[in-house]
Amino acid sequence: MVSQQVASVRLPTGTDSPVQSVEATLELALASARNGLSALQASTTAIADTALDKPVHSASDYDLSGTVVRIADGDTLTLLDATNTQHKIRLHGIDTPERRQPYGNAAREALEALVAGQHIGVVVQDTDRYGRTVGTVYRNGLNVNLTLVEKGWAWWYERYARNDRELAQAQREARAARRGLWQDSHPIAPWEWRRLH
């Protein structure tokens, strides 16, 4: 019964901004997850009518573009481009909890709610030591990396984005508002968790 109720929920058209639409979608997805539904099930219908479906950038603004075919965790996805080539993308400047870490599943579900099955663009920054493309992901103009930090599902990864004031500010605000993982009074940063485990 819950899945039928969630599936029929639609966000109002004409929302003020893509960020507000994403906020509502993430809230719906997380509430649904608590009821045993995946974020993707809860958000697919809700996202369809939002401002996110109005492109802001053209394909030429991105180094890579394609459809998201896999979400590995909260900061890694796989994109399938127009030539059917898969690209593993690591989101630049952020780090999310590991899957076995507290909030790891919630971070993955937040990324899933934003981009699973959707067309995205990537501004490439680098290639990491694992061969993944490191970049900033956009969905119809919305900076997905920044959104995850704003909602409290990712840390600003200062080591790799030292001068990114936008990510730094987003983290300060998320922490002050106790959003996402900041609900925990002493969350463990993923880089510390990896070192300990």
PDB file of C-alpha atoms in Angstrom:
ATOM      1  CA  MET A   1       0.000   0.000   0.000  1.00  0.00           C
ATOM      2  CA  VAL A   2       2.803   2.413   0.862  1.00  0.00           C
ATOM      3  CA  SER A   3       4.474   1.879  -2.537  1.00  0.00           C
ATOM      4  CA  GLN A   4       1.236   2.768  -4.335  1.00  0.00           C
ATOM      5  CA  GLN A   5       0.884   5.934  -2.302  1.00  0.00           C
ATOM      6  CA  VAL A   6       4.477   7.002  -2.906  1.00  0.00           C
ATOM      7  CA  ALA A   7       4.355   6.181  -6.603  1.00  0.00           C
ATOM      8  CA  SER A   8       1.360   8.454  -7.068  1.00  0.00           C
ATOM      9  CA  VAL A   9       2.943  11.472  -5.373  1.00  0.00           C
ATOM     10  CA  ARG A  10       3.925  14.203  -7.804  1.00  0.00           C
ATOM     11  CA  LEU A  11       5.778  17.355  -6.953  1.00  0.00           C
ATOM     12  CA  PRO A  12       4.043  20.548  -8.036  1.00  0.00           C
ATOM     13  CA  THR A  13       5.119  21.978 -11.357  1.00  0.00           C
ATOM     14  CA  GLY A  14       6.528  25.480 -11.322  1.00  0.00           C
ATOM     15  CA  THR A  15       8.708  24.938  -8.264  1.00  0.00           C
ATOM     16  CA  ASP A  16      10.966  27.859  -7.531  1.00  0.00           C
ATOM     17  CA  SER A  17      14.266  26.173  -8.345  1.00  0.00           C
ATOM     18  CA  PRO A  18      15.884  22.848  -9.209  1.00  0.00           C
ATOM     19  CA  VAL A  19      17.401  22.752  -5.718  1.00  0.00           C
ATOM     20  CA  GLN A  20      13.956  23.016  -4.081  1.00  0.00           C
ATOM     21  CA  SER A  21      12.707  20.248  -6.361  1.00  0.00           C
ATOM     22  CA  VAL A  22      15.629  18.047  -5.395  1.00  0.00           C
ATOM     23  CA  GLU A  23      15.073  18.809  -1.701  1.00  0.00           C
ATOM     24  CA  ALA A  24      11.487  17.625  -1.953  1.00  0.00           C
ATOM     25  CA  THR A  25      12.516  14.569  -3.962  1.00  0.00           C
ATOM     26  CA  LEU A  26      15.225  13.590  -1.490  1.00  0.00           C
ATOM     27  CA  GLU A  27      12.852  14.016   1.452  1.00  0.00           C
ATOM     28  CA  LEU A  28      10.321  11.776  -0.306  1.00  0.00           C
ATOM     29  CA  ALA A  29      12.977   9.200  -1.185  1.00  0.00           C
ATOM     30  CA  LEU A  30      14.372   9.041   2.336  1.00  0.00           C
ATOM     31  CA  ALA A  31      10.918   8.774   3.900  1.00  0.00           C
ATOM     32  CA  SER A  32      10.132   5.989   1.461  1.00  0.00           C
ATOM     33  CA  ALA A  33      13.384   4.200   2.258  1.00  0.00           C
ATOM     34  CA  ARG A  34      12.338   4.116   5.889  1.00  0.00           C
ATOM     35  CA  ASN A  35       9.180   2.327   4.702  1.00  0.00           C
ATOM     36  CA  GLY A  36      11.176  -0.288   2.788  1.00  0.00           C
ATOM     37  CA  LEU A  37      11.115   1.290  -0.678  1.00  0.00           C
ATOM     38  CA  SER A  38      14.161   2.197  -2.722  1.00  0.00           C
ATOM     39  CA  ALA A  39      14.898   5.843  -3.383  1.00  0.00           C
ATOM     40  CA  LEU A  40      14.607   5.149  -7.089  1.00  0.00           C
ATOM     41  CA  GLN A  41      11.053   3.801  -6.730  1.00  0.00           C
ATOM     42  CA  ALA A  42      10.019   6.796  -4.674  1.00  0.00           C
ATOM     43  CA  SER A  43      11.632   9.470  -6.785  1.00  0.00           C
ATOM     44  CA  THR A  44      11.106   8.426 -10.389  1.00  0.00           C
ATOM     45  CA  THR A  45       7.608   9.851 -10.693  1.00  0.00           C
ATOM     46  CA  ALA A  46       8.311  12.846  -8.480  1.00  0.00           C
ATOM     47  CA  ILE A  47      11.321  14.010 -10.474  1.00  0.00           C
ATOM     48  CA  ALA A  48       9.549  13.748 -13.819  1.00  0.00           C
ATOM     49  CA  ASP A  49       7.537  16.965 -13.452  1.00  0.00           C
ATOM     50  CA  THR A  50      10.114  19.158 -11.742  1.00  0.00           C
ATOM     51  CA  ALA A  51      12.280  22.000 -12.959  1.00  0.00           C
ATOM     52  CA  LEU A  52      15.126  19.490 -13.280  1.00  0.00           C
ATOM     53  CA  ASP A  53      13.624  18.435 -16.598  1.00  0.00           C
ATOM     54  CA  LYS A  54      14.348  21.831 -18.148  1.00  0.00           C
ATOM     55  CA  PRO A  55      17.933  21.758 -19.494  1.00  0.00           C
ATOM     56  CA  VAL A  56      20.162  24.663 -18.527  1.00  0.00           C
ATOM     57  CA  HIS A  57      23.382  23.543 -20.252  1.00  0.00           C
ATOM     58  CA  SER A  58      23.965  22.191 -23.736  1.00  0.00           C
ATOM     59  CA  ALA A  59      25.871  18.974 -24.451  1.00  0.00           C
ATOM     60  CA  SER A  60      28.875  21.023 -25.593  1.00  0.00           C
ATOM     61  CA  ASP A  61      29.304  22.355 -22.033  1.00  0.00           C
ATOM     62  CA  TYR A  62      30.423  18.910 -20.853  1.00  0.00           C
ATOM     63  CA  ASP A  63      33.464  16.739 -21.436  1.00  0.00           C
ATOM     64  CA  LEU A  64      31.300  13.600 -21.147  1.00  0.00           C
ATOM     65  CA  SER A  65      27.570  13.008 -21.282  1.00  0.00           C
ATOM     66  CA  GLY A  66      25.309  10.000 -21.219  1.00  0.00           C
ATOM     67  CA  THR A  67      22.889   7.953 -19.168  1.00  0.00           C
ATOM     68  CA  VAL A  68      23.613   6.726 -15.645  1.00  0.00           C
ATOM     69  CA  VAL A  69      23.469   2.923 -15.709  1.00  0.00           C
ATOM     70  CA  ARG A  70      24.900   2.097 -12.277  1.00  0.00           C
ATOM     71  CA  ILE A  71      25.341   3.701  -8.861  1.00  0.00           C
ATOM     72  CA  ALA A  72      28.215   2.052  -6.970  1.00  0.00           C
ATOM     73  CA  ASP A  73      27.994   4.203  -3.848  1.00  0.00           C
ATOM     74  CA  GLY A  74      27.283   7.800  -2.873  1.00  0.00           C
ATOM     75  CA  ASP A  75      30.126   9.268  -4.931  1.00  0.00           C
ATOM     76  CA  THR A  76      30.706   6.818  -7.799  1.00  0.00           C
ATOM     77  CA  LEU A  77      28.510   6.046 -10.800  1.00  0.00           C
ATOM     78  CA  THR A  78      28.766   4.545 -14.264  1.00  0.00           C
ATOM     79  CA  LEU A  79      27.740   6.541 -17.320  1.00  0.00           C
ATOM     80  CA  LEU A  80      26.943   5.024 -20.729  1.00  0.00           C
ATOM     81  CA  ASP A  81      27.763   7.452 -23.546  1.00  0.00           C
ATOM     82  CA  ALA A  82      26.285   7.680 -27.063  1.00  0.00           C
ATOM     83  CA  THR A  83      28.903   5.230 -28.404  1.00  0.00           C
ATOM     84  CA  ASN A  84      27.879   2.617 -25.791  1.00  0.00           C
ATOM     85  CA  THR A  85      31.124   3.137 -23.886  1.00  0.00           C
ATOM     86  CA  GLN A  86      30.893   2.914 -20.105  1.00  0.00           C
ATOM     87  CA  HIS A  87      32.737   5.477 -17.981  1.00  0.00           C
ATOM     88  CA  LYS A  88      33.169   5.049 -14.236  1.00  0.00           C
ATOM     89  CA  ILE A  89      32.790   8.520 -12.699  1.00  0.00           C
ATOM     90  CA  ARG A  90      34.054   9.541  -9.249  1.00  0.00           C
ATOM     91  CA  LEU A  91      32.407  12.776  -8.110  1.00  0.00           C
ATOM     92  CA  HIS A  92      35.047  15.473  -7.652  1.00  0.00           C
ATOM     93  CA  GLY A  93      35.540  17.359  -4.399  1.00  0.00           C
ATOM     94  CA  ILE A  94      33.271  15.226  -2.241  1.00  0.00           C
ATOM     95  CA  ASP A  95      33.496  12.019  -0.239  1.00  0.00           C
ATOM     96  CA  THR A  96      30.484  10.076   0.991  1.00  0.00           C
ATOM     97  CA  PRO A  97      30.293   7.459   3.733  1.00  0.00           C
ATOM     98  CA  GLU A  98      31.360   3.982   2.648  1.00  0.00           C
ATOM     99  CA  ARG A  99      28.553   1.475   2.120  1.00  0.00           C
ATOM    100  CA  ARG A 100      29.304  -0.374   5.394  1.00  0.00           C
ATOM    101  CA  GLN A 101      29.646   2.918   7.278  1.00  0.00           C
ATOM    102  CA  PRO A 102      26.719   4.700   8.969  1.00  0.00           C
ATOM    103  CA  TYR A 103      24.860   6.804   6.368  1.00  0.00           C
ATOM    104  CA  GLY A 104      26.561   4.923   3.511  1.00  0.00           C
ATOM    105  CA  ASN A 105      23.305   3.493   2.174  1.00  0.00           C
ATOM    106  CA  ALA A 106      21.512   6.823   2.591  1.00  0.00           C
ATOM    107  CA  ALA A 107      24.253   8.605   0.605  1.00  0.00           C
ATOM    108  CA  ARG A 108      23.979   6.020  -2.169  1.00  0.00           C
ATOM    109  CA  GLU A 109      20.190   6.392  -2.231  1.00  0.00           C
ATOM    110  CA  ALA A 110      20.503  10.180  -2.394  1.00  0.00           C
ATOM    111  CA  LEU A 111      22.737   9.928  -5.483  1.00  0.00           C
ATOM    112  CA  GLU A 112      20.397   7.317  -6.947  1.00  0.00           C
ATOM    113  CA  ALA A 113      17.400   9.628  -6.448  1.00  0.00           C
ATOM    114  CA  LEU A 114      19.219  12.411  -8.271  1.00  0.00           C
ATOM    115  CA  VAL A 115      20.657  10.617 -11.297  1.00  0.00           C
ATOM    116  CA  ALA A 116      19.779   6.899 -11.688  1.00  0.00           C
ATOM    117  CA  GLY A 117      18.660   6.240 -15.259  1.00  0.00           C
ATOM    118  CA  GLN A 118      18.982   9.922 -16.109  1.00  0.00           C
ATOM    119  CA  HIS A 119      21.009  11.796 -18.726  1.00  0.00           C
ATOM    120  CA  ILE A 120      23.901  13.700 -17.127  1.00  0.00           C
ATOM    121  CA  GLY A 121      26.870  15.803 -18.159  1.00  0.00           C
ATOM    122  CA  VAL A 122      30.327  15.650 -16.599  1.00  0.00           C
ATOM    123  CA  VAL A 123      33.003  18.322 -16.419  1.00  0.00           C
ATOM    124  CA  VAL A 124      36.171  16.236 -16.098  1.00  0.00           C
ATOM    125  CA  GLN A 125      38.808  17.266 -13.555  1.00  0.00           C
ATOM    126  CA  ASP A 126      41.193  14.305 -13.554  1.00  0.00           C
ATOM    127  CA  THR A 127      41.633  10.533 -13.643  1.00  0.00           C
ATOM    128  CA  ASP A 128      42.265   8.844 -10.295  1.00  0.00           C
ATOM    129  CA  ARG A 129      44.679   6.028  -9.472  1.00  0.00           C
ATOM    130  CA  TYR A 130      41.894   3.479 -10.040  1.00  0.00           C
ATOM    131  CA  GLY A 131      41.322   4.695 -13.600  1.00  0.00           C
ATOM    132  CA  ARG A 132      38.032   6.420 -12.789  1.00  0.00           C
ATOM    133  CA  THR A 133      37.175   9.733 -14.398  1.00  0.00           C
ATOM    134  CA  VAL A 134      36.944  12.380 -11.678  1.00  0.00           C
ATOM    135  CA  GLY A 135      34.516  15.186 -12.408  1.00  0.00           C
ATOM    136  CA  THR A 136      31.607  17.391 -11.517  1.00  0.00           C
ATOM    137  CA  VAL A 137      28.268  15.849 -12.476  1.00  0.00           C
ATOM    138  CA  TYR A 138      25.341  17.937 -13.711  1.00  0.00           C
ATOM    139  CA  ARG A 139      21.742  16.923 -14.225  1.00  0.00           C
ATOM    140  CA  ASN A 140      19.979  19.571 -16.292  1.00  0.00           C
ATOM    141  CA  GLY A 141      22.219  22.277 -14.868  1.00  0.00           C
ATOM    142  CA  LEU A 142      22.057  21.118 -11.249  1.00  0.00           C
ATOM    143  CA  ASN A 143      25.498  20.505  -9.704  1.00  0.00           C
ATOM    144  CA  VAL A 144      24.973  17.038  -8.206  1.00  0.00           C
ATOM    145  CA  ASN A 145      28.258  17.072  -6.244  1.00  0.00           C
ATOM    146  CA  LEU A 146      27.280  20.311  -4.507  1.00  0.00           C
ATOM    147  CA  THR A 147      23.716  19.115  -3.883  1.00  0.00           C
ATOM    148  CA  LEU A 148      24.955  16.029  -2.011  1.00  0.00           C
ATOM    149  CA  VAL A 149      27.031  18.253   0.295  1.00  0.00           C
ATOM    150  CA  GLU A 150      24.156  20.724   0.758  1.00  0.00           C
ATOM    151  CA  LYS A 151      21.816  17.915   1.795  1.00  0.00           C
ATOM    152  CA  GLY A 152      24.357  16.473   4.225  1.00  0.00           C
ATOM    153  CA  TRP A 153      25.060  13.198   2.394  1.00  0.00           C
ATOM    154  CA  ALA A 154      28.671  14.039   1.492  1.00  0.00           C
ATOM    155  CA  TRP A 155      31.698  15.692   3.008  1.00  0.00           C
ATOM    156  CA  TRP A 156      33.631  18.408   1.221  1.00  0.00           C
ATOM    157  CA  TYR A 157      36.823  16.508   0.301  1.00  0.00           C
ATOM    158  CA  GLU A 158      39.176  19.367   1.083  1.00  0.00           C
ATOM    159  CA  ARG A 159      42.260  17.330   0.186  1.00  0.00           C
ATOM    160  CA  TYR A 160      41.184  17.283  -3.477  1.00  0.00           C
ATOM    161  CA  ALA A 161      39.164  20.506  -3.704  1.00  0.00           C
ATOM    162  CA  ARG A 162      41.014  22.790  -1.320  1.00  0.00           C
ATOM    163  CA  ASN A 163      39.920  26.044  -2.961  1.00  0.00           C
ATOM    164  CA  ASP A 164      36.279  25.174  -3.565  1.00  0.00           C
ATOM    165  CA  ARG A 165      34.511  27.782  -1.446  1.00  0.00           C
ATOM    166  CA  GLU A 166      31.086  26.660  -2.620  1.00  0.00           C
ATOM    167  CA  LEU A 167      31.564  23.129  -1.264  1.00  0.00           C
ATOM    168  CA  ALA A 168      33.101  24.484   1.952  1.00  0.00           C
ATOM    169  CA  GLN A 169      30.131  26.806   2.519  1.00  0.00           C
ATOM    170  CA  ALA A 170      27.620  24.071   1.684  1.00  0.00           C
ATOM    171  CA  GLN A 171      29.206  21.787   4.278  1.00  0.00           C
ATOM    172  CA  ARG A 172      29.174  24.502   6.956  1.00  0.00           C
ATOM    173  CA  GLU A 173      25.480  25.125   6.315  1.00  0.00           C
ATOM    174  CA  ALA A 174      24.546  21.418   6.244  1.00  0.00           C
ATOM    175  CA  ARG A 175      26.430  20.829   9.479  1.00  0.00           C
ATOM    176  CA  ALA A 176      24.834  23.834  11.209  1.00  0.00           C
ATOM    177  CA  ALA A 177      21.370  22.673  10.104  1.00  0.00           C
ATOM    178  CA  ARG A 178      22.170  19.051  11.119  1.00  0.00           C
ATOM    179  CA  ARG A 179      21.143  17.708   7.710  1.00  0.00           C
ATOM    180  CA  GLY A 180      21.825  14.141   6.626  1.00  0.00           C
ATOM    181  CA  LEU A 181      24.868  12.598   8.281  1.00  0.00           C
ATOM    182  CA  TRP A 182      25.295  15.743  10.389  1.00  0.00           C
ATOM    183  CA  GLN A 183      22.368  14.513  12.511  1.00  0.00           C
ATOM    184  CA  ASP A 184      25.058  12.417  14.187  1.00  0.00           C
ATOM    185  CA  SER A 185      26.932  14.580  16.702  1.00  0.00           C
ATOM    186  CA  HIS A 186      30.285  12.999  15.755  1.00  0.00           C
ATOM    187  CA  PRO A 187      30.118  11.526  12.251  1.00  0.00           C
ATOM    188  CA  ILE A 188      33.305   9.833  11.084  1.00  0.00           C
ATOM    189  CA  ALA A 189      34.705  11.167   7.823  1.00  0.00           C
ATOM    190  CA  PRO A 190      35.035   8.441   5.174  1.00  0.00           C
ATOM    191  CA  TRP A 191      38.806   8.891   4.876  1.00  0.00           C
ATOM    192  CA  GLU A 192      39.116   8.310   8.640  1.00  0.00           C
ATOM    193  CA  TRP A 193      36.742   5.341   8.524  1.00  0.00           C
ATOM    194  CA  ARG A 194      38.777   3.752   5.692  1.00  0.00           C
ATOM    195  CA  ARG A 195      41.974   4.233   7.698  1.00  0.00           C
ATOM    196  CA  LEU A 196      40.425   2.498  10.730  1.00  0.00           C
ATOM    197  CA  HIS A 197      38.890  -0.385   8.761  1.00  0.00           C
TER     198      HIS A 197
END
